[in-house]
């Protein structure tokens, strides 16, 4: 029997931080002629909240600002001010565990491709959000199909920015994978190499070593960077390189990483099969401990800054 329908995001209660202060959740609105709605001139972040703290908070704040600069505008708040906004809205929502979404966008002052004089707006919302993939499927490994769309050539799109418009093809492919009975889709890059899933980076394990695509045309995720540092701290060799799809036949384990996905084992990508092995399990457990202030190992504490 299906559970209750989720509450639409515009009909929730509490507070959202918007343009410098807290406003009632239902009053945090934008006009239909907002530039970002029509032309994709917006950037965002996504991070997990553990025990009332945002994991890698300053790194997410700094990346939001960096993404905006790539799109040609400036977020009117410093990383430190954004970090304080994160804390303020978490406190206002009385949230201990959940998800945080900072977003910056061009407003409604100009409508057209050119909008150099539009005002830049910033908002931060938090909400309770459990596992990105069903937990029972995470534990046995999720299933991916192959996406039809590919990550674009970085000379045709700002691939190093977490820009809203870049996720259009991700939504298309995520929906297609779900319609086909899968959890997600693996996207190749424009050259045909393995790139990433629709909202998470990908890793493979072979002979006790880790292989992951070189992040030269997609977002170098903060969780990706954290996982690589984790593995190297444990003495595991990590190869960042171009990976041909057919190489997956020789990999033993596979997992995804992302702020929402955390560390998620993969059991299947198209015709390729993987086991949820010890390296995947141990990194998954270690990341879970690292993310929470109360269980964070001292030797890895710098990764949460």
mmCIF file of C-alpha atoms in Angstrom:
data_model
loop_
_atom_site.group_PDB
_atom_site.id
_atom_site.type_symbol
_atom_site.label_atom_id
_atom_site.label_comp_id
_atom_site.label_asym_id
_atom_site.label_seq_id
_atom_site.Cartn_x
_atom_site.Cartn_y
_atom_site.Cartn_z
ATOM 1 C CA UNK A 1 0.000 0.000 0.000
ATOM 2 C CA UNK A 2 1.430 3.390 -0.996
ATOM 3 C CA UNK A 3 2.344 5.826 1.750
ATOM 4 C CA UNK A 4 1.139 9.406 2.013
ATOM 5 C CA UNK A 5 1.994 11.749 -0.832
ATOM 6 C CA UNK A 6 4.979 14.013 -0.111
ATOM 7 C CA UNK A 7 4.230 17.592 0.854
ATOM 8 C CA UNK A 8 4.968 19.905 -2.124
ATOM 9 C CA UNK A 9 8.041 22.000 -1.443
ATOM 10 C CA UNK A 10 6.168 25.296 -1.740
ATOM 11 C CA UNK A 11 3.615 24.231 0.877
ATOM 12 C CA UNK A 12 5.898 23.453 3.795
ATOM 13 C CA UNK A 13 6.354 25.399 6.997
ATOM 14 C CA UNK A 14 9.286 27.012 8.745
ATOM 15 C CA UNK A 15 11.890 29.394 7.380
ATOM 16 C CA UNK A 16 14.150 29.860 4.375
ATOM 17 C CA UNK A 17 17.140 32.192 4.360
ATOM 18 C CA UNK A 18 16.695 34.575 1.432
ATOM 19 C CA UNK A 19 18.697 37.645 0.392
ATOM 20 C CA UNK A 20 20.208 38.242 3.801
ATOM 21 C CA UNK A 21 17.664 37.018 6.340
ATOM 22 C CA UNK A 22 15.088 34.444 7.324
ATOM 23 C CA UNK A 23 11.643 34.619 5.741
ATOM 24 C CA UNK A 24 8.595 32.374 6.273
ATOM 25 C CA UNK A 25 8.913 29.292 4.072
ATOM 26 C CA UNK A 26 5.763 29.962 2.029
ATOM 27 C CA UNK A 27 6.793 33.568 1.361
ATOM 28 C CA UNK A 28 10.113 32.609 -0.299
ATOM 29 C CA UNK A 29 8.930 33.222 -3.862
ATOM 30 C CA UNK A 30 10.247 34.439 -7.219
ATOM 31 C CA UNK A 31 8.432 36.007 -10.164
ATOM 32 C CA UNK A 32 7.541 34.008 -13.259
ATOM 33 C CA UNK A 33 9.729 36.369 -15.335
ATOM 34 C CA UNK A 34 12.838 35.617 -13.329
ATOM 35 C CA UNK A 35 15.790 35.358 -15.726
ATOM 36 C CA UNK A 36 17.064 32.084 -14.254
ATOM 37 C CA UNK A 37 13.754 30.338 -14.975
ATOM 38 C CA UNK A 38 14.011 31.161 -18.679
ATOM 39 C CA UNK A 39 17.758 31.084 -19.336
ATOM 40 C CA UNK A 40 19.221 28.796 -16.687
ATOM 41 C CA UNK A 41 21.275 31.577 -15.080
ATOM 42 C CA UNK A 42 21.424 29.936 -11.682
ATOM 43 C CA UNK A 43 23.859 27.878 -9.636
ATOM 44 C CA UNK A 44 23.275 25.711 -6.605
ATOM 45 C CA UNK A 45 24.812 23.454 -4.010
ATOM 46 C CA UNK A 46 23.627 20.373 -2.173
ATOM 47 C CA UNK A 47 25.037 19.068 1.084
ATOM 48 C CA UNK A 48 24.092 16.792 3.933
ATOM 49 C CA UNK A 49 23.457 17.918 7.491
ATOM 50 C CA UNK A 50 24.783 15.555 10.154
ATOM 51 C CA UNK A 51 24.159 16.222 13.836
ATOM 52 C CA UNK A 52 23.199 19.805 13.034
ATOM 53 C CA UNK A 53 26.311 20.582 10.961
ATOM 54 C CA UNK A 54 26.839 20.827 7.206
ATOM 55 C CA UNK A 55 29.578 18.472 6.064
ATOM 56 C CA UNK A 56 32.347 20.428 4.272
ATOM 57 C CA UNK A 57 30.306 23.613 4.733
ATOM 58 C CA UNK A 58 32.916 26.143 3.622
ATOM 59 C CA UNK A 59 33.872 24.100 0.585
ATOM 60 C CA UNK A 60 30.240 24.103 -0.548
ATOM 61 C CA UNK A 61 29.961 27.854 0.066
ATOM 62 C CA UNK A 62 33.145 28.512 -1.878
ATOM 63 C CA UNK A 63 32.014 26.325 -4.768
ATOM 64 C CA UNK A 64 28.704 28.187 -5.003
ATOM 65 C CA UNK A 65 30.635 31.420 -5.426
ATOM 66 C CA UNK A 66 33.028 29.835 -7.929
ATOM 67 C CA UNK A 67 30.151 28.428 -10.006
ATOM 68 C CA UNK A 68 28.531 31.884 -10.165
ATOM 69 C CA UNK A 69 31.787 33.447 -11.354
ATOM 70 C CA UNK A 70 31.969 30.899 -14.173
ATOM 71 C CA UNK A 71 28.441 31.930 -15.206
ATOM 72 C CA UNK A 72 29.462 35.578 -15.141
ATOM 73 C CA UNK A 73 27.960 36.909 -11.923
ATOM 74 C CA UNK A 74 29.013 37.372 -8.311
ATOM 75 C CA UNK A 75 27.273 35.962 -5.251
ATOM 76 C CA UNK A 76 26.868 39.028 -2.977
ATOM 77 C CA UNK A 77 27.917 37.132 0.165
ATOM 78 C CA UNK A 78 31.293 35.780 1.232
ATOM 79 C CA UNK A 79 31.828 32.093 1.913
ATOM 80 C CA UNK A 80 31.887 32.905 5.633
ATOM 81 C CA UNK A 81 28.573 34.762 5.392
ATOM 82 C CA UNK A 82 27.040 31.853 3.522
ATOM 83 C CA UNK A 83 28.342 29.448 6.149
ATOM 84 C CA UNK A 84 26.622 31.537 8.827
ATOM 85 C CA UNK A 85 23.421 31.532 6.769
ATOM 86 C CA UNK A 86 23.594 27.747 6.690
ATOM 87 C CA UNK A 87 23.828 27.674 10.479
ATOM 88 C CA UNK A 88 21.012 30.201 10.911
ATOM 89 C CA UNK A 89 18.499 28.326 8.782
ATOM 90 C CA UNK A 90 19.389 24.940 10.309
ATOM 91 C CA UNK A 91 18.797 26.432 13.750
ATOM 92 C CA UNK A 92 15.522 28.054 12.645
ATOM 93 C CA UNK A 93 14.275 24.745 11.243
ATOM 94 C CA UNK A 94 15.467 22.814 14.317
ATOM 95 C CA UNK A 95 16.991 20.245 11.970
ATOM 96 C CA UNK A 96 19.554 17.726 13.188
ATOM 97 C CA UNK A 97 19.810 15.484 10.108
ATOM 98 C CA UNK A 98 18.838 16.442 6.581
ATOM 99 C CA UNK A 99 19.774 18.227 3.388
ATOM 100 C CA UNK A 100 20.689 21.826 2.569
ATOM 101 C CA UNK A 101 20.175 23.605 -0.752
ATOM 102 C CA UNK A 102 21.877 26.978 -1.338
ATOM 103 C CA UNK A 103 20.982 28.570 -4.671
ATOM 104 C CA UNK A 104 21.929 31.823 -6.425
ATOM 105 C CA UNK A 105 20.238 33.234 -9.535
ATOM 106 C CA UNK A 106 19.629 36.220 -11.787
ATOM 107 C CA UNK A 107 16.357 37.987 -10.962
ATOM 108 C CA UNK A 108 13.531 39.597 -13.002
ATOM 109 C CA UNK A 109 15.067 43.011 -13.675
ATOM 110 C CA UNK A 110 15.891 42.116 -17.305
ATOM 111 C CA UNK A 111 14.397 39.597 -19.700
ATOM 112 C CA UNK A 112 16.428 38.438 -22.685
ATOM 113 C CA UNK A 113 19.685 36.639 -23.268
ATOM 114 C CA UNK A 114 21.585 39.653 -21.912
ATOM 115 C CA UNK A 115 20.892 40.422 -18.261
ATOM 116 C CA UNK A 116 24.049 42.066 -16.941
ATOM 117 C CA UNK A 117 22.102 44.452 -14.704
ATOM 118 C CA UNK A 118 19.825 41.893 -13.094
ATOM 119 C CA UNK A 119 19.953 41.541 -9.322
ATOM 120 C CA UNK A 120 21.592 38.413 -7.933
ATOM 121 C CA UNK A 121 19.422 36.621 -5.395
ATOM 122 C CA UNK A 122 20.530 33.968 -2.920
ATOM 123 C CA UNK A 123 18.469 31.523 -0.875
ATOM 124 C CA UNK A 124 19.229 28.647 1.472
ATOM 125 C CA UNK A 125 16.667 25.980 2.365
ATOM 126 C CA UNK A 126 16.975 22.866 4.507
ATOM 127 C CA UNK A 127 14.705 19.879 4.885
ATOM 128 C CA UNK A 128 14.556 16.350 6.200
ATOM 129 C CA UNK A 129 15.712 13.959 3.478
ATOM 130 C CA UNK A 130 16.608 10.318 3.981
ATOM 131 C CA UNK A 131 18.726 8.096 1.774
ATOM 132 C CA UNK A 132 18.912 9.247 -1.870
ATOM 133 C CA UNK A 133 18.506 5.629 -2.975
ATOM 134 C CA UNK A 134 16.330 3.098 -1.061
ATOM 135 C CA UNK A 135 18.484 1.767 1.787
ATOM 136 C CA UNK A 136 17.661 -1.889 1.111
ATOM 137 C CA UNK A 137 18.842 -1.440 -2.484
ATOM 138 C CA UNK A 138 21.967 0.482 -1.433
ATOM 139 C CA UNK A 139 23.069 -2.393 0.774
ATOM 140 C CA UNK A 140 22.845 -4.953 -2.042
ATOM 141 C CA UNK A 141 23.963 -2.518 -4.769
ATOM 142 C CA UNK A 142 21.819 -0.356 -7.012
ATOM 143 C CA UNK A 143 21.198 -0.984 -10.724
ATOM 144 C CA UNK A 144 22.119 1.424 -13.540
ATOM 145 C CA UNK A 145 21.315 1.466 -17.231
ATOM 146 C CA UNK A 146 23.253 3.394 -19.856
ATOM 147 C CA UNK A 147 22.132 6.955 -20.578
ATOM 148 C CA UNK A 148 21.434 8.175 -24.102
ATOM 149 C CA UNK A 149 22.676 11.707 -23.436
ATOM 150 C CA UNK A 150 26.357 12.309 -22.789
ATOM 151 C CA UNK A 151 28.238 14.842 -20.706
ATOM 152 C CA UNK A 152 29.153 17.648 -23.117
ATOM 153 C CA UNK A 153 32.528 18.767 -24.360
ATOM 154 C CA UNK A 154 33.773 21.392 -21.842
ATOM 155 C CA UNK A 155 34.297 23.796 -24.736
ATOM 156 C CA UNK A 156 30.512 23.786 -25.237
ATOM 157 C CA UNK A 157 29.307 24.053 -21.612
ATOM 158 C CA UNK A 158 30.686 25.288 -18.251
ATOM 159 C CA UNK A 159 31.303 21.771 -16.936
ATOM 160 C CA UNK A 160 33.234 22.857 -13.818
ATOM 161 C CA UNK A 161 30.251 24.849 -12.492
ATOM 162 C CA UNK A 162 27.336 23.389 -10.570
ATOM 163 C CA UNK A 163 25.000 25.224 -12.904
ATOM 164 C CA UNK A 164 21.276 24.514 -12.951
ATOM 165 C CA UNK A 165 21.055 24.176 -16.732
ATOM 166 C CA UNK A 166 23.600 21.352 -16.848
ATOM 167 C CA UNK A 167 21.169 19.111 -14.961
ATOM 168 C CA UNK A 168 18.467 19.167 -17.632
ATOM 169 C CA UNK A 169 19.833 16.035 -19.318
ATOM 170 C CA UNK A 170 20.333 14.445 -15.891
ATOM 171 C CA UNK A 171 16.628 14.767 -15.104
ATOM 172 C CA UNK A 172 15.741 13.285 -18.495
ATOM 173 C CA UNK A 173 18.051 10.309 -17.945
ATOM 174 C CA UNK A 174 17.050 9.785 -14.309
ATOM 175 C CA UNK A 175 13.396 9.616 -15.332
ATOM 176 C CA UNK A 176 14.177 7.254 -18.218
ATOM 177 C CA UNK A 177 16.147 4.927 -15.939
ATOM 178 C CA UNK A 178 13.291 4.807 -13.429
ATOM 179 C CA UNK A 179 10.772 4.092 -16.193
ATOM 180 C CA UNK A 180 12.965 1.139 -17.224
ATOM 181 C CA UNK A 181 13.092 -0.210 -13.668
ATOM 182 C CA UNK A 182 16.613 0.976 -12.779
ATOM 183 C CA UNK A 183 17.802 3.247 -9.981
ATOM 184 C CA UNK A 184 19.894 5.559 -12.151
ATOM 185 C CA UNK A 185 21.816 5.880 -15.410
ATOM 186 C CA UNK A 186 25.508 5.915 -16.272
ATOM 187 C CA UNK A 187 26.446 8.813 -18.520
ATOM 188 C CA UNK A 188 29.397 8.662 -20.894
ATOM 189 C CA UNK A 189 31.263 11.796 -21.918
ATOM 190 C CA UNK A 190 31.221 13.250 -25.435
ATOM 191 C CA UNK A 191 34.214 11.061 -26.371
ATOM 192 C CA UNK A 192 32.541 7.842 -25.229
ATOM 193 C CA UNK A 193 34.456 7.387 -21.963
ATOM 194 C CA UNK A 194 32.760 6.608 -18.643
ATOM 195 C CA UNK A 195 31.789 9.889 -16.941
ATOM 196 C CA UNK A 196 29.306 9.763 -14.031
ATOM 197 C CA UNK A 197 25.771 8.922 -12.971
ATOM 198 C CA UNK A 198 23.033 11.558 -13.236
ATOM 199 C CA UNK A 199 23.882 13.116 -9.881
ATOM 200 C CA UNK A 200 26.916 11.287 -8.524
ATOM 201 C CA UNK A 201 30.503 10.425 -9.390
ATOM 202 C CA UNK A 202 31.533 6.825 -10.045
ATOM 203 C CA UNK A 203 34.368 4.587 -8.818
ATOM 204 C CA UNK A 204 35.521 1.053 -9.640
ATOM 205 C CA UNK A 205 37.702 -1.442 -7.775
ATOM 206 C CA UNK A 206 40.080 -3.991 -9.292
ATOM 207 C CA UNK A 207 42.855 -5.956 -7.578
ATOM 208 C CA UNK A 208 42.636 -3.802 -4.461
ATOM 209 C CA UNK A 209 43.055 -0.534 -6.383
ATOM 210 C CA UNK A 210 40.500 2.157 -7.225
ATOM 211 C CA UNK A 211 39.840 3.539 -10.698
ATOM 212 C CA UNK A 212 37.704 6.617 -11.336
ATOM 213 C CA UNK A 213 37.124 8.790 -14.412
ATOM 214 C CA UNK A 214 39.261 11.896 -14.710
ATOM 215 C CA UNK A 215 36.962 14.840 -13.884
ATOM 216 C CA UNK A 216 37.816 16.833 -16.991
ATOM 217 C CA UNK A 217 34.283 17.351 -18.319
ATOM 218 C CA UNK A 218 32.020 16.964 -15.289
ATOM 219 C CA UNK A 219 31.836 18.257 -11.737
ATOM 220 C CA UNK A 220 34.696 17.162 -9.484
ATOM 221 C CA UNK A 221 32.413 16.428 -6.552
ATOM 222 C CA UNK A 222 33.309 17.344 -2.988
ATOM 223 C CA UNK A 223 32.359 13.832 -1.871
ATOM 224 C CA UNK A 224 34.495 12.477 -4.731
ATOM 225 C CA UNK A 225 37.476 14.464 -3.500
ATOM 226 C CA UNK A 226 36.822 13.315 0.073
ATOM 227 C CA UNK A 227 36.608 9.659 -0.945
ATOM 228 C CA UNK A 228 39.874 9.850 -2.892
ATOM 229 C CA UNK A 229 41.595 11.384 0.150
ATOM 230 C CA UNK A 230 40.065 8.679 2.378
ATOM 231 C CA UNK A 231 41.341 5.897 0.138
ATOM 232 C CA UNK A 232 44.843 7.352 -0.142
ATOM 233 C CA UNK A 233 45.009 7.790 3.647
ATOM 234 C CA UNK A 234 44.402 4.040 3.902
ATOM 235 C CA UNK A 235 47.170 3.279 1.417
ATOM 236 C CA UNK A 236 44.826 2.389 -1.448
ATOM 237 C CA UNK A 237 46.107 3.362 -4.880
ATOM 238 C CA UNK A 238 43.675 5.602 -6.782
ATOM 239 C CA UNK A 239 43.885 5.958 -10.567
ATOM 240 C CA UNK A 240 42.122 9.025 -12.020
ATOM 241 C CA UNK A 241 42.020 8.317 -15.733
ATOM 242 C CA UNK A 242 39.904 7.877 -18.840
ATOM 243 C CA UNK A 243 37.920 4.637 -18.661
ATOM 244 C CA UNK A 244 36.455 2.827 -21.662
ATOM 245 C CA UNK A 245 32.983 1.308 -21.057
ATOM 246 C CA UNK A 246 34.191 -2.189 -21.977
ATOM 247 C CA UNK A 247 36.740 -2.035 -19.144
ATOM 248 C CA UNK A 248 33.841 -2.511 -16.732
ATOM 249 C CA UNK A 249 33.911 -6.234 -17.585
ATOM 250 C CA UNK A 250 37.145 -6.511 -15.584
ATOM 251 C CA UNK A 251 36.178 -4.430 -12.541
ATOM 252 C CA UNK A 252 35.123 -6.278 -9.389
ATOM 253 C CA UNK A 253 33.349 -3.541 -7.411
ATOM 254 C CA UNK A 254 31.634 -0.260 -8.217
ATOM 255 C CA UNK A 255 30.166 2.566 -6.160
ATOM 256 C CA UNK A 256 28.806 6.089 -6.514
ATOM 257 C CA UNK A 257 29.635 9.137 -4.405
ATOM 258 C CA UNK A 258 27.790 12.407 -3.900
ATOM 259 C CA UNK A 259 26.552 14.690 -1.151
ATOM 260 C CA UNK A 260 23.058 13.228 -1.540
ATOM 261 C CA UNK A 261 24.099 9.686 -2.527
ATOM 262 C CA UNK A 262 26.947 9.566 0.041
ATOM 263 C CA UNK A 263 28.723 6.273 -0.807
ATOM 264 C CA UNK A 264 26.363 3.921 -2.656
ATOM 265 C CA UNK A 265 27.389 0.452 -3.921
ATOM 266 C CA UNK A 266 26.464 -0.539 -7.487
ATOM 267 C CA UNK A 267 25.688 -4.131 -8.496
ATOM 268 C CA UNK A 268 24.818 -3.667 -12.156
ATOM 269 C CA UNK A 269 25.470 -1.325 -15.094
ATOM 270 C CA UNK A 270 23.838 -2.630 -18.250
ATOM 271 C CA UNK A 271 25.383 -6.050 -18.909
ATOM 272 C CA UNK A 272 28.166 -5.568 -16.345
ATOM 273 C CA UNK A 273 27.934 -7.015 -12.822
ATOM 274 C CA UNK A 274 29.746 -6.092 -9.601
ATOM 275 C CA UNK A 275 29.916 -7.364 -6.031
ATOM 276 C CA UNK A 276 29.545 -5.237 -2.913
ATOM 277 C CA UNK A 277 33.071 -6.014 -1.707
ATOM 278 C CA UNK A 278 35.122 -5.154 1.347
ATOM 279 C CA UNK A 279 36.738 -1.999 -0.047
ATOM 280 C CA UNK A 280 33.336 -0.571 -0.941
ATOM 281 C CA UNK A 281 31.827 -1.548 2.413
ATOM 282 C CA UNK A 282 34.727 -0.168 4.451
ATOM 283 C CA UNK A 283 34.809 3.148 2.585
ATOM 284 C CA UNK A 284 31.041 3.427 2.959
ATOM 285 C CA UNK A 285 31.287 2.849 6.717
ATOM 286 C CA UNK A 286 34.263 5.178 7.107
ATOM 287 C CA UNK A 287 32.544 7.975 5.195
ATOM 288 C CA UNK A 288 29.485 7.619 7.418
ATOM 289 C CA UNK A 289 31.713 8.010 10.491
ATOM 290 C CA UNK A 290 33.645 10.881 8.930
ATOM 291 C CA UNK A 291 30.484 12.832 8.110
ATOM 292 C CA UNK A 292 29.275 12.928 11.724
ATOM 293 C CA UNK A 293 31.100 15.170 14.228
ATOM 294 C CA UNK A 294 30.641 12.682 17.081
ATOM 295 C CA UNK A 295 32.283 9.764 15.221
ATOM 296 C CA UNK A 296 34.772 11.628 13.022
ATOM 297 C CA UNK A 297 38.273 10.074 13.148
ATOM 298 C CA UNK A 298 40.883 12.620 14.219
ATOM 299 C CA UNK A 299 43.204 11.662 11.359
ATOM 300 C CA UNK A 300 40.472 12.548 8.817
ATOM 301 C CA UNK A 301 39.020 15.575 10.578
ATOM 302 C CA UNK A 302 40.580 17.983 8.046
ATOM 303 C CA UNK A 303 38.437 16.451 5.281
ATOM 304 C CA UNK A 304 35.264 17.827 6.900
ATOM 305 C CA UNK A 305 36.439 21.437 6.952
#
